[in-house]
């Protein structure tokens, strides 16, 4: 036995777990494609500044959760904690700010040093969509609709609620921030230590606090609505009208915030009560200032990211895995080698007809058959060395004889 264990907060994806994971990605990739999103893959590690600059030095992710290391060349690198920064970096370094809009889908591992628990890992996986280069509320609506359709296709939109908020434009936010500072300063004595720091640095983040005492204060804190400029209020109205038109239900949650200045207007989360404390499955919003932060021109953008582990835990309807055909050489009549090679030929024929086929590597007929049943094979094909075959339905037990050459077409009709 080995004393080696998977690193805390990491998991192996094997068998059913891998299938669920892949199903989430395949479904999301397909639906995102219908909305015109093309897949990108950016590196899993980046220059640390890609994240430090854009996520904000004071954010939890940057201050506590990043896997940062110095490589052998002395450069500070970070395993990506999320992928929006990498996509924006790639957009800028690839000169793509000249060909907008870009609609990007991605899927892959992310890394955060967190306390592992159900639905929270140190290596986890996200899918995400970014629509870069459109400032219209229709862009926000389409991004949300793509997310909604993915959840629907996965069969989980019934368990999930879309919570929607607006952070307004800069003027709205400045006015709102002043109101929040006034309110929380008046209740300073009851604020948690973390939130006292936030009051100095980033007061809106107090709305996001998980501290119970803070939550009680937050419940009575002012909301942004009276501080929205007419333009920001109109943007939010139009987004909601688009969503209604698209048949996507949402509820207002005025407590959804994003701590950083480049976030504006739309902020949203898809939330479920089915996963205990880890209830947010998909989170996103508009980040009009991020591309500029990365050294590009001012560029509007909106997107979301979703945790694949949390989605895959919610998924109850899985597509049926591919049926298998077990091929069995009937050895022993005249020439065993001939029977085996007839079976190998049949296996290749089936595979090249898009049928999953396997043969045991050793054993007599009885053992091969019991292995075929054990792996849940759907059909068994017994092959003689004379070019004939018997096809047995392993569920019903019914068996029929035919020429070997007829087997692929026979099975293709039944296994579709
Ligand atoms: P939380 O409040 O749960 O920590 P977050 O605000 O840090 O979430 P985002 O950065 O918005 O999360 O990431 C988007 C989504 O990625 C989350 O809604 C969640 O589904 C997933 N996610 C984030 N961190 C983890 C993690 N450590 N393990 C598994 N999934 C995660
Ligand atoms: Mg987090």
Short mmCIF file of C-alpha atoms and ligand atoms in Angstrom, two decimals:
data_model
loop_
_atom_site.label_atom_id
_atom_site.label_comp_id
_atom_site.label_asym_id
_atom_site.label_seq_id
_atom_site.Cartn_x
_atom_site.Cartn_y
_atom_site.Cartn_z
CA UNK A 1 0.00 0.00 0.00
CA UNK A 2 1.15 3.47 -0.80
CA UNK A 3 1.20 6.29 1.73
CA UNK A 4 0.45 8.73 -1.08
CA UNK A 5 -2.95 10.40 -0.98
CA UNK A 6 -4.59 12.95 -3.28
CA UNK A 7 -3.71 16.47 -2.14
CA UNK A 8 -6.29 17.93 0.29
CA UNK A 9 -9.13 19.54 -1.64
CA UNK A 10 -8.45 17.64 -4.88
CA UNK A 11 -10.43 14.75 -6.31
CA UNK A 12 -10.00 12.04 -8.88
CA UNK A 13 -12.74 11.85 -11.47
CA UNK A 14 -13.30 8.22 -12.31
CA UNK A 15 -16.20 6.28 -13.82
CA UNK A 16 -19.60 7.81 -13.08
CA UNK A 17 -18.01 10.96 -11.59
CA UNK A 18 -16.08 11.61 -14.77
CA UNK A 19 -19.14 10.94 -16.92
CA UNK A 20 -21.19 13.49 -14.97
CA UNK A 21 -18.39 16.02 -15.23
CA UNK A 22 -18.01 15.50 -18.98
CA UNK A 23 -21.78 15.65 -19.45
CA UNK A 24 -21.88 19.12 -17.87
CA UNK A 25 -19.10 20.35 -20.13
CA UNK A 26 -20.49 18.76 -23.30
CA UNK A 27 -23.95 20.18 -22.64
CA UNK A 28 -22.61 23.66 -21.86
CA UNK A 29 -20.32 23.68 -24.88
CA UNK A 30 -23.20 22.70 -27.14
CA UNK A 31 -25.64 25.29 -25.79
CA UNK A 32 -23.02 28.06 -25.70
CA UNK A 33 -22.31 27.22 -29.35
CA UNK A 34 -25.97 27.81 -30.20
CA UNK A 35 -25.58 31.32 -28.81
CA UNK A 36 -22.47 31.93 -30.93
CA UNK A 37 -19.81 31.37 -28.27
CA UNK A 38 -16.56 29.76 -29.46
CA UNK A 39 -14.31 27.86 -27.11
CA UNK A 40 -10.95 29.22 -25.96
CA UNK A 41 -8.32 27.57 -23.82
CA UNK A 42 -5.90 29.83 -21.96
CA UNK A 43 -2.98 28.60 -19.82
CA UNK A 44 -3.62 27.21 -16.37
CA UNK A 45 -0.91 29.47 -14.95
CA UNK A 46 -0.33 33.13 -15.63
CA UNK A 47 1.93 35.96 -14.50
CA UNK A 48 0.71 36.69 -10.96
CA UNK A 49 -0.04 40.27 -11.97
CA UNK A 50 -2.83 39.07 -14.29
CA UNK A 51 -4.85 38.20 -11.18
CA UNK A 52 -3.44 40.58 -8.58
CA UNK A 53 -4.24 43.56 -10.77
CA UNK A 54 -7.70 42.51 -11.85
CA UNK A 55 -9.18 40.69 -8.89
CA UNK A 56 -7.96 43.46 -6.56
CA UNK A 57 -5.23 43.10 -3.95
CA UNK A 58 -7.80 43.16 -1.15
CA UNK A 59 -10.17 40.52 -2.51
CA UNK A 60 -10.38 37.20 -0.64
CA UNK A 61 -9.18 35.37 -3.70
CA UNK A 62 -5.99 37.41 -4.05
CA UNK A 63 -5.21 37.91 -0.37
CA UNK A 64 -5.92 34.38 0.88
CA UNK A 65 -6.74 31.87 -1.84
CA UNK A 66 -4.16 32.02 -4.63
CA UNK A 67 -1.62 29.32 -5.41
CA UNK A 68 1.34 31.55 -6.17
CA UNK A 69 4.91 30.34 -6.64
CA UNK A 70 8.24 31.47 -8.01
CA UNK A 71 9.40 29.34 -10.91
CA UNK A 72 13.00 28.33 -11.60
CA UNK A 73 13.52 31.46 -13.67
CA UNK A 74 12.49 33.67 -10.74
CA UNK A 75 9.10 34.72 -12.16
CA UNK A 76 6.05 34.90 -9.91
CA UNK A 77 3.33 32.70 -11.39
CA UNK A 78 -0.15 31.85 -10.16
CA UNK A 79 -2.41 28.88 -10.87
CA UNK A 80 -5.55 30.53 -12.22
CA UNK A 81 -8.25 30.98 -9.56
CA UNK A 82 -10.73 31.93 -12.31
CA UNK A 83 -10.60 32.40 -16.06
CA UNK A 84 -12.05 35.82 -16.87
CA UNK A 85 -8.72 37.55 -16.25
CA UNK A 86 -6.91 35.02 -18.47
CA UNK A 87 -9.44 35.48 -21.28
CA UNK A 88 -9.05 39.28 -21.12
CA UNK A 89 -5.27 38.93 -21.03
CA UNK A 90 -5.44 36.67 -24.11
CA UNK A 91 -7.75 39.11 -25.87
CA UNK A 92 -5.30 41.96 -25.31
CA UNK A 93 -2.07 40.05 -26.05
CA UNK A 94 -3.67 38.46 -29.13
CA UNK A 95 -4.68 41.85 -30.56
CA UNK A 96 -8.33 40.78 -30.57
CA UNK A 97 -9.53 44.08 -29.15
CA UNK A 98 -9.54 45.09 -32.83
CA UNK A 99 -12.13 42.44 -33.73
CA UNK A 100 -15.03 42.74 -31.36
CA UNK A 101 -17.32 41.38 -30.25
CA UNK A 102 -15.68 38.16 -29.11
CA UNK A 103 -17.91 35.52 -27.58
CA UNK A 104 -15.87 33.07 -25.56
CA UNK A 105 -16.75 29.76 -23.90
CA UNK A 106 -14.27 27.92 -21.68
CA UNK A 107 -14.08 24.89 -19.42
CA UNK A 108 -11.26 23.78 -17.17
CA UNK A 109 -9.65 23.53 -13.74
CA UNK A 110 -9.26 26.46 -11.33
CA UNK A 111 -7.27 26.57 -8.10
CA UNK A 112 -8.05 28.24 -4.79
CA UNK A 113 -6.59 27.61 -1.36
CA UNK A 114 -9.85 27.28 0.56
CA UNK A 115 -11.21 25.13 3.37
CA UNK A 116 -12.45 22.04 1.53
CA UNK A 117 -16.06 20.97 2.11
CA UNK A 118 -18.97 19.65 0.07
CA UNK A 119 -19.02 21.62 -3.18
CA UNK A 120 -15.82 23.50 -2.31
CA UNK A 121 -12.43 22.19 -3.39
CA UNK A 122 -8.90 23.46 -3.96
CA UNK A 123 -8.82 22.22 -7.51
CA UNK A 124 -12.29 22.69 -8.92
CA UNK A 125 -13.61 23.19 -12.43
CA UNK A 126 -15.58 25.90 -14.11
CA UNK A 127 -17.40 26.46 -17.32
CA UNK A 128 -17.88 30.06 -18.36
CA UNK A 129 -19.06 32.45 -21.06
CA UNK A 130 -17.65 35.92 -21.76
CA UNK A 131 -19.19 38.33 -24.26
CA UNK A 132 -16.62 41.04 -24.86
CA UNK A 133 -17.24 44.18 -26.87
CA UNK A 134 -20.97 44.84 -26.51
CA UNK A 135 -22.35 47.49 -24.14
CA UNK A 136 -26.05 46.84 -24.83
CA UNK A 137 -28.33 45.19 -22.25
CA UNK A 138 -29.18 42.59 -24.91
CA UNK A 139 -25.63 41.25 -24.43
CA UNK A 140 -26.28 40.77 -20.70
CA UNK A 141 -29.60 39.10 -21.50
CA UNK A 142 -28.02 36.69 -23.98
CA UNK A 143 -25.25 35.75 -21.58
CA UNK A 144 -27.82 35.02 -18.88
CA UNK A 145 -30.04 33.16 -21.36
CA UNK A 146 -27.15 30.92 -22.39
CA UNK A 147 -26.60 30.10 -18.71
CA UNK A 148 -30.30 29.44 -18.18
CA UNK A 149 -30.52 27.17 -21.22
CA UNK A 150 -27.51 25.18 -20.03
CA UNK A 151 -29.17 24.63 -16.65
CA UNK A 152 -32.41 23.69 -18.42
CA UNK A 153 -30.67 21.24 -20.73
CA UNK A 154 -28.97 19.69 -17.68
CA UNK A 155 -32.44 19.28 -16.17
CA UNK A 156 -31.73 21.48 -13.14
CA UNK A 157 -33.27 24.86 -13.90
CA UNK A 158 -36.29 23.81 -11.81
CA UNK A 159 -34.08 23.68 -8.70
CA UNK A 160 -32.36 26.98 -9.41
CA UNK A 161 -33.40 30.62 -9.06
CA UNK A 162 -31.90 33.47 -11.06
CA UNK A 163 -31.16 36.32 -8.66
CA UNK A 164 -30.58 39.61 -10.40
CA UNK A 165 -29.19 42.96 -9.34
CA UNK A 166 -27.71 46.12 -10.78
CA UNK A 167 -24.64 47.97 -9.57
CA UNK A 168 -25.48 50.92 -11.81
CA UNK A 169 -22.86 53.10 -13.46
CA UNK A 170 -20.02 54.93 -11.70
CA UNK A 171 -22.13 57.89 -10.57
CA UNK A 172 -24.83 55.59 -9.20
CA UNK A 173 -22.21 53.58 -7.34
CA UNK A 174 -20.41 56.59 -5.88
CA UNK A 175 -23.68 57.89 -4.45
CA UNK A 176 -24.68 54.44 -3.18
CA UNK A 177 -21.28 53.82 -1.62
CA UNK A 178 -21.56 57.09 0.35
CA UNK A 179 -24.96 55.98 1.64
CA UNK A 180 -23.57 52.60 2.68
CA UNK A 181 -20.60 54.17 4.45
CA UNK A 182 -22.97 56.46 6.36
CA UNK A 183 -25.19 53.53 7.36
CA UNK A 184 -22.46 51.11 8.42
CA UNK A 185 -20.47 53.83 10.20
CA UNK A 186 -23.55 54.47 12.32
CA UNK A 187 -23.53 50.72 13.22
CA UNK A 188 -19.77 50.32 13.46
CA UNK A 189 -19.93 48.79 16.93
CA UNK A 190 -21.82 45.72 15.61
CA UNK A 191 -19.67 45.07 12.54
CA UNK A 192 -17.31 42.10 12.32
CA UNK A 193 -13.58 42.77 12.17
CA UNK A 194 -13.45 41.81 8.48
CA UNK A 195 -16.26 44.19 7.70
CA UNK A 196 -14.57 47.04 9.58
CA UNK A 197 -11.69 46.62 7.14
CA UNK A 198 -14.15 46.50 4.26
CA UNK A 199 -15.74 49.72 5.51
CA UNK A 200 -12.37 51.42 4.99
CA UNK A 201 -11.40 49.78 1.73
CA UNK A 202 -14.45 48.43 -0.05
CA UNK A 203 -17.74 49.11 1.77
CA UNK A 204 -19.97 47.41 -0.81
CA UNK A 205 -18.32 44.08 0.03
CA UNK A 206 -19.95 44.21 3.48
CA UNK A 207 -23.22 43.30 1.71
CA UNK A 208 -21.54 40.02 0.76
CA UNK A 209 -20.42 39.16 4.32
CA UNK A 210 -21.07 35.64 5.57
CA UNK A 211 -20.81 36.75 9.21
CA UNK A 212 -24.18 36.32 11.01
CA UNK A 213 -23.94 39.64 12.89
CA UNK A 214 -23.11 41.48 9.67
CA UNK A 215 -26.00 39.78 7.89
CA UNK A 216 -28.47 41.24 10.41
CA UNK A 217 -27.14 44.73 9.70
CA UNK A 218 -27.08 44.14 5.96
CA UNK A 219 -30.77 43.24 6.00
CA UNK A 220 -31.64 46.86 6.82
CA UNK A 221 -28.93 48.54 4.77
CA UNK A 222 -30.01 50.91 1.97
CA UNK A 223 -30.44 49.42 -1.53
CA UNK A 224 -29.05 51.02 -4.68
CA UNK A 225 -32.35 51.89 -6.40
CA UNK A 226 -32.76 55.49 -5.19
CA UNK A 227 -29.16 56.20 -6.21
CA UNK A 228 -29.37 54.88 -9.79
CA UNK A 229 -28.87 57.51 -12.51
CA UNK A 230 -31.69 57.59 -15.10
CA UNK A 231 -29.37 55.91 -17.63
CA UNK A 232 -28.45 53.11 -15.22
CA UNK A 233 -32.09 52.59 -14.25
CA UNK A 234 -33.03 52.39 -17.96
CA UNK A 235 -30.30 49.81 -18.61
CA UNK A 236 -31.65 47.60 -15.83
CA UNK A 237 -35.23 48.01 -17.12
CA UNK A 238 -34.18 46.95 -20.62
CA UNK A 239 -32.31 43.91 -19.36
CA UNK A 240 -35.35 42.79 -17.40
CA UNK A 241 -37.61 43.36 -20.41
CA UNK A 242 -35.33 41.17 -22.55
CA UNK A 243 -35.36 38.42 -19.94
CA UNK A 244 -39.15 38.50 -19.72
CA UNK A 245 -39.30 38.35 -23.52
CA UNK A 246 -36.97 35.33 -23.49
CA UNK A 247 -39.12 33.59 -20.89
CA UNK A 248 -36.43 33.57 -18.21
CA UNK A 249 -37.76 34.04 -14.67
CA UNK A 250 -35.70 36.08 -12.22
CA UNK A 251 -36.03 37.57 -8.76
CA UNK A 252 -34.43 40.75 -7.48
CA UNK A 253 -31.66 40.34 -4.93
CA UNK A 254 -30.39 43.81 -4.04
CA UNK A 255 -27.58 42.25 -1.92
CA UNK A 256 -25.59 40.81 -4.81
CA UNK A 257 -22.46 42.92 -5.16
CA UNK A 258 -19.07 42.81 -6.78
CA UNK A 259 -16.30 44.51 -4.91
CA UNK A 260 -14.29 45.99 -7.75
CA UNK A 261 -14.69 49.19 -9.66
CA UNK A 262 -14.62 47.64 -13.09
CA UNK A 263 -17.89 45.86 -12.38
CA UNK A 264 -20.98 47.80 -13.40
CA UNK A 265 -24.66 47.37 -14.13
CA UNK A 266 -25.66 43.71 -14.15
CA UNK A 267 -24.74 41.30 -11.36
CA UNK A 268 -26.47 37.94 -11.08
CA UNK A 269 -26.31 34.51 -9.51
CA UNK A 270 -28.08 31.25 -10.15
CA UNK A 271 -28.76 29.87 -6.68
CA UNK A 272 -30.10 26.58 -5.32
CA UNK A 273 -31.12 25.39 -1.89
CA UNK A 274 -30.24 21.81 -2.79
CA UNK A 275 -26.51 22.03 -1.96
CA UNK A 276 -26.48 23.36 1.60
CA UNK A 277 -24.14 26.28 2.18
CA UNK A 278 -22.61 26.09 -1.30
CA UNK A 279 -25.76 27.33 -3.02
CA UNK A 280 -24.40 29.49 -5.85
CA UNK A 281 -23.93 27.42 -8.97
CA UNK A 282 -23.34 30.19 -11.51
CA UNK A 283 -22.28 33.80 -10.96
CA UNK A 284 -21.65 36.66 -13.31
CA UNK A 285 -22.10 40.22 -14.35
CA UNK A 286 -20.84 43.12 -16.39
CA UNK A 287 -17.18 44.10 -16.12
CA UNK A 288 -16.75 47.05 -18.46
CA UNK A 289 -13.42 48.18 -16.97
CA UNK A 290 -11.48 44.89 -16.90
CA UNK A 291 -9.99 44.80 -20.40
CA UNK A 292 -8.63 48.30 -19.89
CA UNK A 293 -7.17 47.20 -16.55
CA UNK A 294 -5.34 44.52 -18.52
CA UNK A 295 -3.73 47.13 -20.77
CA UNK A 296 -6.31 47.15 -23.58
CA UNK A 297 -8.65 49.91 -24.76
CA UNK A 298 -11.87 50.62 -22.83
CA UNK A 299 -14.05 47.61 -23.73
CA UNK A 300 -17.46 46.63 -22.41
CA UNK A 301 -17.91 42.99 -21.38
CA UNK A 302 -20.28 40.67 -19.54
CA UNK A 303 -19.99 37.03 -18.52
CA UNK A 304 -20.47 34.28 -15.95
CA UNK A 305 -18.68 31.29 -14.48
CA UNK A 306 -20.22 28.14 -13.03
CA UNK A 307 -18.79 25.43 -10.81
CA UNK A 308 -18.90 22.09 -12.63
CA UNK A 309 -18.80 20.06 -9.38
CA UNK A 310 -21.88 21.85 -8.05
CA UNK A 311 -23.73 21.43 -11.36
CA UNK A 312 -22.81 17.80 -11.62
CA UNK A 313 -24.10 17.10 -8.09
CA UNK A 314 -27.49 18.53 -9.13
CA UNK A 315 -27.71 16.56 -12.36
CA UNK A 316 -30.06 13.62 -12.04
CA UNK A 317 -30.73 12.87 -15.68
CA UNK A 318 -27.64 11.46 -17.30
CA UNK A 319 -27.47 10.26 -20.87
CA UNK A 320 -27.23 6.47 -21.11
CA UNK A 321 -23.61 5.37 -21.52
CA UNK A 322 -22.77 3.66 -24.82
CA UNK A 323 -23.79 0.00 -24.99
CA UNK A 324 -21.02 -2.55 -25.38
CA UNK A 325 -20.84 -5.63 -27.56
CA UNK A 326 -18.71 -8.49 -26.19
CA UNK A 327 -17.03 -10.50 -28.91
CA UNK A 328 -16.30 -14.15 -28.07
CA UNK A 329 -14.14 -16.48 -30.12
CA UNK A 330 -15.49 -20.04 -30.12
CA UNK A 331 -12.13 -21.72 -29.71
CA UNK A 332 -11.40 -25.42 -29.91
CA UNK A 333 -12.90 -26.85 -33.10
CA UNK A 334 -10.07 -26.91 -35.62
CA UNK A 335 -7.73 -23.92 -35.30
CA UNK A 336 -7.91 -21.69 -32.19
CA UNK A 337 -5.78 -18.97 -33.80
CA UNK A 338 -8.26 -18.71 -36.65
CA UNK A 339 -11.18 -18.29 -34.25
CA UNK A 340 -9.32 -15.52 -32.39
CA UNK A 341 -8.39 -13.71 -35.55
CA UNK A 342 -11.99 -13.92 -36.81
CA UNK A 343 -13.05 -12.36 -33.51
CA UNK A 344 -10.47 -9.59 -33.77
CA UNK A 345 -11.65 -8.84 -37.31
CA UNK A 346 -15.23 -8.63 -36.05
CA UNK A 347 -14.22 -6.31 -33.21
CA UNK A 348 -12.53 -3.91 -35.61
CA UNK A 349 -15.48 -4.06 -37.99
CA UNK A 350 -17.87 -3.14 -35.17
CA UNK A 351 -15.68 -0.32 -33.86
CA UNK A 352 -15.37 1.12 -37.34
CA UNK A 353 -19.15 0.96 -37.58
CA UNK A 354 -19.29 3.13 -34.42
CA UNK A 355 -20.24 0.28 -32.13
CA UNK A 356 -18.39 -0.16 -28.84
CA UNK A 357 -16.86 -3.62 -28.89
CA UNK A 358 -14.51 -5.49 -26.59
CA UNK A 359 -13.07 -8.95 -26.21
CA UNK A 360 -11.44 -10.47 -23.14
CA UNK A 361 -7.72 -10.96 -23.54
CA UNK A 362 -7.74 -14.48 -22.15
CA UNK A 363 -9.87 -17.28 -20.71
CA UNK A 364 -12.21 -19.99 -21.97
CA UNK A 365 -15.65 -19.25 -23.37
CA UNK A 366 -17.35 -19.50 -19.97
CA UNK A 367 -15.00 -17.02 -18.32
CA UNK A 368 -15.19 -14.62 -21.22
CA UNK A 369 -18.97 -14.72 -21.09
CA UNK A 370 -19.11 -14.14 -17.36
CA UNK A 371 -16.79 -11.14 -17.77
CA UNK A 372 -19.01 -9.78 -20.55
CA UNK A 373 -22.00 -9.97 -18.19
CA UNK A 374 -20.01 -8.37 -15.40
CA UNK A 375 -19.12 -5.29 -17.46
CA UNK A 376 -22.78 -5.01 -18.51
CA UNK A 377 -22.35 -5.84 -22.18
CA UNK A 378 -25.61 -5.50 -24.12
CA UNK A 379 -24.93 -8.15 -26.76
CA UNK A 380 -22.54 -11.06 -27.14
CA UNK A 381 -21.28 -12.13 -30.54
CA UNK A 382 -19.98 -15.71 -30.71
CA UNK A 383 -17.71 -16.21 -33.66
CA UNK A 384 -16.76 -19.47 -35.24
CA UNK A 385 -13.81 -19.89 -37.53
CA UNK A 386 -16.18 -20.61 -40.41
CA UNK A 387 -17.48 -17.12 -41.00
CA UNK A 388 -20.70 -17.63 -39.04
CA UNK A 389 -21.83 -15.85 -35.88
CA UNK A 390 -24.43 -16.12 -33.13
CA UNK A 391 -25.68 -12.84 -31.67
CA UNK A 392 -27.12 -13.08 -28.17
CA UNK A 393 -29.18 -10.38 -26.52
CA UNK A 394 -27.75 -10.55 -22.99
CA UNK A 395 -30.88 -9.06 -21.45
CA UNK A 396 -33.53 -11.28 -23.05
CA UNK A 397 -31.24 -14.25 -23.72
CA UNK A 398 -32.61 -14.52 -27.29
CA UNK A 399 -29.99 -15.68 -29.76
CA UNK A 400 -29.89 -15.70 -33.55
CA UNK A 401 -27.44 -17.10 -36.10
CA UNK A 402 -26.22 -15.20 -39.13
CA UNK A 403 -23.23 -14.67 -41.39
CA UNK A 404 -20.47 -12.75 -39.60
CA UNK A 405 -20.58 -10.05 -42.26
CA UNK A 406 -24.21 -9.29 -41.37
CA UNK A 407 -23.51 -8.59 -37.69
CA UNK A 408 -22.57 -4.88 -37.81
CA UNK A 409 -25.71 -3.87 -39.70
CA UNK A 410 -27.86 -6.08 -37.45
CA UNK A 411 -26.45 -4.47 -34.30
CA UNK A 412 -26.47 -0.95 -35.70
CA UNK A 413 -30.23 -1.21 -36.13
CA UNK A 414 -30.69 -2.36 -32.54
CA UNK A 415 -28.20 -0.24 -30.66
CA UNK A 416 -29.16 3.20 -31.91
P1 LIG B 1 -18.37 31.26 -3.02
O1 LIG B 1 -19.14 32.40 -2.47
O2 LIG B 1 -19.12 29.94 -3.04
O3 LIG B 1 -16.97 31.14 -2.48
P2 LIG B 1 -17.27 32.72 -5.22
O4 LIG B 1 -17.94 34.03 -5.19
O5 LIG B 1 -15.90 32.60 -4.68
O6 LIG B 1 -18.21 31.60 -4.57
P3 LIG B 1 -16.97 32.80 -8.07
O7 LIG B 1 -15.59 33.29 -7.99
O8 LIG B 1 -18.06 33.72 -8.47
O9 LIG B 1 -17.35 32.12 -6.68
O10 LIG B 1 -17.01 31.46 -8.96
C1 LIG B 1 -18.14 31.08 -9.72
C2 LIG B 1 -18.63 29.70 -9.34
O11 LIG B 1 -17.55 28.77 -9.24
C3 LIG B 1 -19.28 29.60 -7.96
O12 LIG B 1 -20.61 30.01 -8.04
C4 LIG B 1 -19.17 28.13 -7.66
O13 LIG B 1 -20.17 27.39 -8.35
C5 LIG B 1 -17.83 27.79 -8.26
N1 LIG B 1 -16.76 27.78 -7.23
C6 LIG B 1 -16.08 28.83 -6.72
N2 LIG B 1 -15.15 28.42 -5.84
C7 LIG B 1 -15.25 27.05 -5.79
C8 LIG B 1 -14.55 26.01 -5.07
N3 LIG B 1 -13.55 26.29 -4.25
N4 LIG B 1 -14.92 24.73 -5.28
C9 LIG B 1 -15.93 24.41 -6.13
N5 LIG B 1 -16.62 25.34 -6.83
C10 LIG B 1 -16.29 26.63 -6.67
MG1 LIG B 2 -15.10 31.97 -2.89
#
